[in-house]
PDB file of C-alpha atoms in Angstrom:
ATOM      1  CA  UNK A   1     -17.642   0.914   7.278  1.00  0.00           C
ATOM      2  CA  UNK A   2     -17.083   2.027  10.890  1.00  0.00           C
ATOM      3  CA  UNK A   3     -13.662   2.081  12.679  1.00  0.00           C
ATOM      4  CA  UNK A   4     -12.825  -1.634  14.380  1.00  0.00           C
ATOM      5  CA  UNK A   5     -12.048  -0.384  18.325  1.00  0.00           C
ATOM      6  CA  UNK A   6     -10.224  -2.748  20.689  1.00  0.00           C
ATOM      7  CA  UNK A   7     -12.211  -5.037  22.741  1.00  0.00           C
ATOM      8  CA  UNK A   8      -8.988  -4.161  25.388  1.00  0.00           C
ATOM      9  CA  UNK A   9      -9.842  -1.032  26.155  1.00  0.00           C
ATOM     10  CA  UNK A  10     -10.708  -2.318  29.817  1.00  0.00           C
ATOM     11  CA  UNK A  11      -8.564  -4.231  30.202  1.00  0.00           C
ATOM     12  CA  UNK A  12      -5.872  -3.632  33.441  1.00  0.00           C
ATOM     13  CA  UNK A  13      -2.336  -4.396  33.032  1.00  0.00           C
ATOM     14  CA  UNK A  14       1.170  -2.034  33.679  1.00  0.00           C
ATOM     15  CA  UNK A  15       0.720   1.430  31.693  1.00  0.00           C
ATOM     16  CA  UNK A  16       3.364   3.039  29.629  1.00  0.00           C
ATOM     17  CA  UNK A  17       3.013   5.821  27.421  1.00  0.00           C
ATOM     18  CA  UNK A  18      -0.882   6.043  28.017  1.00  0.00           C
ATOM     19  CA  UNK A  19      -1.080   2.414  26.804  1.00  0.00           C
ATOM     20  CA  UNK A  20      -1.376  -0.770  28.211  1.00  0.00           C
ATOM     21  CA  UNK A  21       0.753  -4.106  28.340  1.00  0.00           C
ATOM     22  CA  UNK A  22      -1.580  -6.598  27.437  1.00  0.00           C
ATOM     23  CA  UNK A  23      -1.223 -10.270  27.555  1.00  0.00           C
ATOM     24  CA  UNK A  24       0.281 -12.194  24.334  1.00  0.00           C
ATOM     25  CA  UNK A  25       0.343 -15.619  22.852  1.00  0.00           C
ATOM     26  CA  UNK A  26       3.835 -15.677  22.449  1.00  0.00           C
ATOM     27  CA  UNK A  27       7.094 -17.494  22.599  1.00  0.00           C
ATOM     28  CA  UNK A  28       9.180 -14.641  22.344  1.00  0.00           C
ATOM     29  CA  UNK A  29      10.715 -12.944  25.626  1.00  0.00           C
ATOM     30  CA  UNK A  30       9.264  -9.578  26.791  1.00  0.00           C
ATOM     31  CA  UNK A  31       7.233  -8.175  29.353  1.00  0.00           C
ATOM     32  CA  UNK A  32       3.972  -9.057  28.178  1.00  0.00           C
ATOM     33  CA  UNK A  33       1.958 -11.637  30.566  1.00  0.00           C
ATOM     34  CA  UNK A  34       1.257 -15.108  28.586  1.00  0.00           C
ATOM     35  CA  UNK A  35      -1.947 -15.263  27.193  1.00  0.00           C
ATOM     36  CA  UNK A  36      -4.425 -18.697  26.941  1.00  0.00           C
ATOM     37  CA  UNK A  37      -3.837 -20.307  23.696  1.00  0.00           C
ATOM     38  CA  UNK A  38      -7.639 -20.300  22.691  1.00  0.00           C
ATOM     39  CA  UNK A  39      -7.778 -16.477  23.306  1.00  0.00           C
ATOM     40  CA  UNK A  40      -7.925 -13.514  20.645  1.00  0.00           C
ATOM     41  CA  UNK A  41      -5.051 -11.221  21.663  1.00  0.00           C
ATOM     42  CA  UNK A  42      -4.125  -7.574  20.583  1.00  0.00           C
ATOM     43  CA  UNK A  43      -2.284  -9.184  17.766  1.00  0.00           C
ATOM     44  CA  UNK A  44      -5.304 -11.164  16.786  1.00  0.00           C
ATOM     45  CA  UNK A  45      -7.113  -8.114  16.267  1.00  0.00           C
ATOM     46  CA  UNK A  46      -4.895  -5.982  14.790  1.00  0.00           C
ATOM     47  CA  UNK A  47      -4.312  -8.732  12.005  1.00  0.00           C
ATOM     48  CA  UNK A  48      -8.369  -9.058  11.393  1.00  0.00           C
ATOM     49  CA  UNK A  49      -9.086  -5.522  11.691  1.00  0.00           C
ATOM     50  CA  UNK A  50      -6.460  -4.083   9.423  1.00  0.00           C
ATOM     51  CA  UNK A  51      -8.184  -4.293   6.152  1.00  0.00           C
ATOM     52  CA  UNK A  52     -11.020  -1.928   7.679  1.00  0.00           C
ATOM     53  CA  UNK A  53      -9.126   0.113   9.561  1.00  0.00           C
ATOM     54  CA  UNK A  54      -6.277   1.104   7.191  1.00  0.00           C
ATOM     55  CA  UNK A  55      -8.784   2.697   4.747  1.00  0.00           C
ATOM     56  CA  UNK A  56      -9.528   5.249   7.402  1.00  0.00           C
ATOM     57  CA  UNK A  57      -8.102   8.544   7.920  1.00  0.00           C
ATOM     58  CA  UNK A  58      -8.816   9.339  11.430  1.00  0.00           C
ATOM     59  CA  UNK A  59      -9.287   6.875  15.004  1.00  0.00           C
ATOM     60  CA  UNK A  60     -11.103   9.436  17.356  1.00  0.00           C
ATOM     61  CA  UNK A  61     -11.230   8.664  20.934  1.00  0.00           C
ATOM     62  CA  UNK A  62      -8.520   5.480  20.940  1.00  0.00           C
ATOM     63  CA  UNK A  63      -8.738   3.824  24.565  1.00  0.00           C
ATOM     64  CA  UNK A  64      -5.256   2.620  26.166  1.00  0.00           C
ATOM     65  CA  UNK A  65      -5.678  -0.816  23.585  1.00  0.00           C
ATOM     66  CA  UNK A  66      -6.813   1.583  20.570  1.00  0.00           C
ATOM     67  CA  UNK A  67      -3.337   2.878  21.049  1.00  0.00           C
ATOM     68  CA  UNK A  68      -1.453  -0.614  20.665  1.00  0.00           C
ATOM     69  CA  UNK A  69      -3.763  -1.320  17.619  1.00  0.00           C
ATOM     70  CA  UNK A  70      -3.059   1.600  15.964  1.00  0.00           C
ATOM     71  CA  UNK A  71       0.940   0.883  15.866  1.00  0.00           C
ATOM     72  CA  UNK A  72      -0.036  -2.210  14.932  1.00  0.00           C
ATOM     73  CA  UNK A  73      -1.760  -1.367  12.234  1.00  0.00           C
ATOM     74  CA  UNK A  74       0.707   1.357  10.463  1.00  0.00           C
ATOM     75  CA  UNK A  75       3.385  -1.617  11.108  1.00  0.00           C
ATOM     76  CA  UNK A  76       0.993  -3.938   9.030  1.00  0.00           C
ATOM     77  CA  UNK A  77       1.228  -1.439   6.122  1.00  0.00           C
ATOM     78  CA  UNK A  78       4.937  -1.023   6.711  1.00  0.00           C
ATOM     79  CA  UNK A  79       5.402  -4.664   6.481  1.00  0.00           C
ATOM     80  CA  UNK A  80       3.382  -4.884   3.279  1.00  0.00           C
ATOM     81  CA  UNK A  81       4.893  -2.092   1.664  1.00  0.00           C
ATOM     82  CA  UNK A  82       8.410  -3.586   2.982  1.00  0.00           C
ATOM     83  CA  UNK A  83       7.558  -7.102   1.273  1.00  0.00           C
ATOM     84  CA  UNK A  84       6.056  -6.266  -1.753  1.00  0.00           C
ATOM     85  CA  UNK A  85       8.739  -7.467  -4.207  1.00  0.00           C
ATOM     86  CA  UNK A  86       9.283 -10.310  -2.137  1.00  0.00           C
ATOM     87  CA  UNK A  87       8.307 -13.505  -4.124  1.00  0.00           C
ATOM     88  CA  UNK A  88       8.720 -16.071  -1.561  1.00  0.00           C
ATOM     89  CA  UNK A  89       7.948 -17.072   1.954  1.00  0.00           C
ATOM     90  CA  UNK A  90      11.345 -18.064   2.985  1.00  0.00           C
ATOM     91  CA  UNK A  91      12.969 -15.014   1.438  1.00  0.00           C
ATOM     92  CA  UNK A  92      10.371 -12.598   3.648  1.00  0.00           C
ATOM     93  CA  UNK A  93      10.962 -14.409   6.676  1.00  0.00           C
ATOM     94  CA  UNK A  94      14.808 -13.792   6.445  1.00  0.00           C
ATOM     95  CA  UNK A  95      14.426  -9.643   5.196  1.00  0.00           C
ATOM     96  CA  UNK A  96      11.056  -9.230   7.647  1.00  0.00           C
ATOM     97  CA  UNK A  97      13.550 -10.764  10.376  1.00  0.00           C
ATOM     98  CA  UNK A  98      15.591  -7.580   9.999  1.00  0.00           C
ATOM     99  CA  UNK A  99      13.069  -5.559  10.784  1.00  0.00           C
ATOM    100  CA  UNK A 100      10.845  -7.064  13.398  1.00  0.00           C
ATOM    101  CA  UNK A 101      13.778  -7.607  15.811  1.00  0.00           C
ATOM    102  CA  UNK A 102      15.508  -4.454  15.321  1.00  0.00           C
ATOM    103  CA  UNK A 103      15.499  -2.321  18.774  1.00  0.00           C
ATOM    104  CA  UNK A 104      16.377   0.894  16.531  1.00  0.00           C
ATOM    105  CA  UNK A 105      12.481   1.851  16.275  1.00  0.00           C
ATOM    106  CA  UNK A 106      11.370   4.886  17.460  1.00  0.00           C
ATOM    107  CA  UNK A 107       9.507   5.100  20.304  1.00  0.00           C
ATOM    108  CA  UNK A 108       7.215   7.805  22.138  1.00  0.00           C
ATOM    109  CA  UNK A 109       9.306  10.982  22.386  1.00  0.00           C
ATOM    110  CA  UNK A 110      11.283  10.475  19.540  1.00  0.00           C
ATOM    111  CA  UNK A 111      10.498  13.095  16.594  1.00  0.00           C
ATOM    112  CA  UNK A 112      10.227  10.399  14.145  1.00  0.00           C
ATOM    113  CA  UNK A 113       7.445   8.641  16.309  1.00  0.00           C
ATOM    114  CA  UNK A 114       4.761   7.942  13.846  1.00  0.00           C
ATOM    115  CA  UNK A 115       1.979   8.549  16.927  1.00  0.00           C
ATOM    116  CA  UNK A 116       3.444  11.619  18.500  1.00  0.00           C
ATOM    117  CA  UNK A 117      -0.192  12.759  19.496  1.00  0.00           C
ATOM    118  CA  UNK A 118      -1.767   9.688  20.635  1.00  0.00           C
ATOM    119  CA  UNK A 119       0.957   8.430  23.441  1.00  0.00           C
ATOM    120  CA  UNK A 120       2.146   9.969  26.208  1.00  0.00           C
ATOM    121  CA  UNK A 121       6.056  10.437  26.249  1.00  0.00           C
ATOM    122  CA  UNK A 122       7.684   7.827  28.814  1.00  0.00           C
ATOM    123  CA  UNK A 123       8.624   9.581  32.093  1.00  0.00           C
ATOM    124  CA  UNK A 124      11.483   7.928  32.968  1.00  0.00           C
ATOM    125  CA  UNK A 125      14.085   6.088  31.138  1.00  0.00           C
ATOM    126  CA  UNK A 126      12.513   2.119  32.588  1.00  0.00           C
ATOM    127  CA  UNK A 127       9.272   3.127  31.244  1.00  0.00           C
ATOM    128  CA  UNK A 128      10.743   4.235  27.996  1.00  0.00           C
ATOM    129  CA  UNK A 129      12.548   0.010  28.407  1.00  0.00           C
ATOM    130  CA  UNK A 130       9.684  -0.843  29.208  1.00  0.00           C
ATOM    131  CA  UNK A 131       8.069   0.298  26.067  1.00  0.00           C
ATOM    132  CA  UNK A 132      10.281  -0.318  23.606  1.00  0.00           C
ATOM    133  CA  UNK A 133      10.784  -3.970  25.376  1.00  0.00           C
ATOM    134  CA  UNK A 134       7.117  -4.403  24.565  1.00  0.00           C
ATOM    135  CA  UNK A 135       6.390  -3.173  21.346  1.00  0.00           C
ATOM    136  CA  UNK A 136       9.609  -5.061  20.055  1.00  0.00           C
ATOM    137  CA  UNK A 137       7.917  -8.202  21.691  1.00  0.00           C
ATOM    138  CA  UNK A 138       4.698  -7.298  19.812  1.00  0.00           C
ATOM    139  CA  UNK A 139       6.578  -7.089  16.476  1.00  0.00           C
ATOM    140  CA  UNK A 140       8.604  -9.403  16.160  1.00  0.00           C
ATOM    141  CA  UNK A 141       5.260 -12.175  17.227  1.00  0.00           C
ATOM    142  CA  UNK A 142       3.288 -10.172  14.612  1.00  0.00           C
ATOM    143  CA  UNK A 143       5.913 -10.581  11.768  1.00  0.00           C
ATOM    144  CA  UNK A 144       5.528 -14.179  12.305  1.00  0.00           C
ATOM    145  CA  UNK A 145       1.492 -14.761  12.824  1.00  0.00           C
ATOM    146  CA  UNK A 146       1.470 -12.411   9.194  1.00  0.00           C
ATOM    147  CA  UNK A 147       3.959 -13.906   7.394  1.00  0.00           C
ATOM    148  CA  UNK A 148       1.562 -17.452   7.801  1.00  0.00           C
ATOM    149  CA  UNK A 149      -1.015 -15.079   6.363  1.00  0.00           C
ATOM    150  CA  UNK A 150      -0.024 -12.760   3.735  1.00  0.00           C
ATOM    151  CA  UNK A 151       2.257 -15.957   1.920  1.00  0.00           C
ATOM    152  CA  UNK A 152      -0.461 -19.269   0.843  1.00  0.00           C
ATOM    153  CA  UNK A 153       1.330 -22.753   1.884  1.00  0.00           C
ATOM    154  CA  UNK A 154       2.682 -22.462  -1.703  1.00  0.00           C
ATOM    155  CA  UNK A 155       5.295 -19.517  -0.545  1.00  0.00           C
ATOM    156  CA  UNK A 156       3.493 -17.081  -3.117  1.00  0.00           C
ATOM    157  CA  UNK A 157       2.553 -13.811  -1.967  1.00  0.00           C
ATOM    158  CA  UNK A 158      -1.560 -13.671  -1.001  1.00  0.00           C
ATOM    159  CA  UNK A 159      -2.519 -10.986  -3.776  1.00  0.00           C
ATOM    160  CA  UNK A 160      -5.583 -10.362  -1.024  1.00  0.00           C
ATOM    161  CA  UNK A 161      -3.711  -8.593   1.431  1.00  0.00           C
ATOM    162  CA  UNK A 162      -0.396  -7.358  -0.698  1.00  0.00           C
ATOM    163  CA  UNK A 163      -3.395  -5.024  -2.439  1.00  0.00           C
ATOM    164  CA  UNK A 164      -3.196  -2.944   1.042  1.00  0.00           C
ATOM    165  CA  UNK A 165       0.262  -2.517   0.076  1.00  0.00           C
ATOM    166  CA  UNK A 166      -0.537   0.655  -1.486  1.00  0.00           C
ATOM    167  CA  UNK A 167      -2.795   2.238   1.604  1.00  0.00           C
ATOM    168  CA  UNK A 168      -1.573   4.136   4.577  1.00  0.00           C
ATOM    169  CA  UNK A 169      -3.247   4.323   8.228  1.00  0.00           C
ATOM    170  CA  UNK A 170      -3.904   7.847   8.666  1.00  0.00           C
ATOM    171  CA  UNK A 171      -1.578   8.962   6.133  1.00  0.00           C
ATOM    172  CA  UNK A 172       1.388   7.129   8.346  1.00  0.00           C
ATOM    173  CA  UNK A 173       3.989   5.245   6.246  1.00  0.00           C
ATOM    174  CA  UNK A 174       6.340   4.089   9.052  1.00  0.00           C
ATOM    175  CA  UNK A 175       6.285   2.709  12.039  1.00  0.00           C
ATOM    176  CA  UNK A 176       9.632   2.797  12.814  1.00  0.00           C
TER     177      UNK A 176
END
């Protein structure tokens, strides 16, 4: 099965780190531009391409929104792995809380970067804000669309996606 690209790759927007900030649906404050409702965003696809992408080893050629799905993705896993002997909705939405709203994540730069060769390192210190004002923006809205996902409207854990528990994006276990 082939690699699942962005359909963002064109899209224009403020660059940081070789990336793009693209527009969310979102409540949460950042510096992403508010995105239609109807519309598939970056967190969208991330969400319905990680069970193809996260069985592959490489992503050649990423475009600026190849980048954003990428983190996204080896966050997916990390979440997984994170919530895998979580039972319950409400007890993942309080521990994945922890996590998705932390600002201690490591961002281009940063030797524990998990994507040291696919961003650029910020050049100054608002474009490294910038960035980690973002990507803390895409979190924390990701943590809740999956949460709705990866738990059925019983609270029990969706034994569909807590299989991918066990993969790794590229052989990359953390995001943060």
């Amino acid at each position: 099965m082939p690699i699942k690209k962005s359909s963002f790759n064109d899209s224009k927007g403020t660059m940081t780190c070789k990336t793009v900030v693209l527009p969310l649906k979102t409540k949460v404050r950042g510096p992403a531009p508010a995105c239609p409702g109807d519309t598939i965003d970056i967190i969208d696809e991330a969400i319905d391409y990680f069970r193809c992408n996260v069985l592959h080893k490489t992503f050649p050629n990423p475009g600026s929104a190849d980048l954003t799905l990428c983190y996204l993705t080896v966050y997916i896993g990390e979440l997984l792995k994170f919530l895998k002997n979580t039972a319950t909705k409400t007890e993942a939405k309080r521990k994945s809380t922890q996590v998705s709203h932390s600002n201690n994540f490591s961002i281009p730069g940063d030797d524990s970067f998990c994507l040291p060769g696919f961003f650029g390192n910020p050049a100054t210190k608002s474009e490294a804000d910038v960035f980690r004002s973002y990507y803390r923006q895409l979190r924390e809205e990701l943590t809740e669309r999956l949460l709705e996902i990866i738990y059925t409207d019983k609270g029990e854990q969706n034994k569909w996606w807590f299989q991918f528990a066990k993969k790794s994006f590229m052989n990359l276990d953390k995001a943060s």
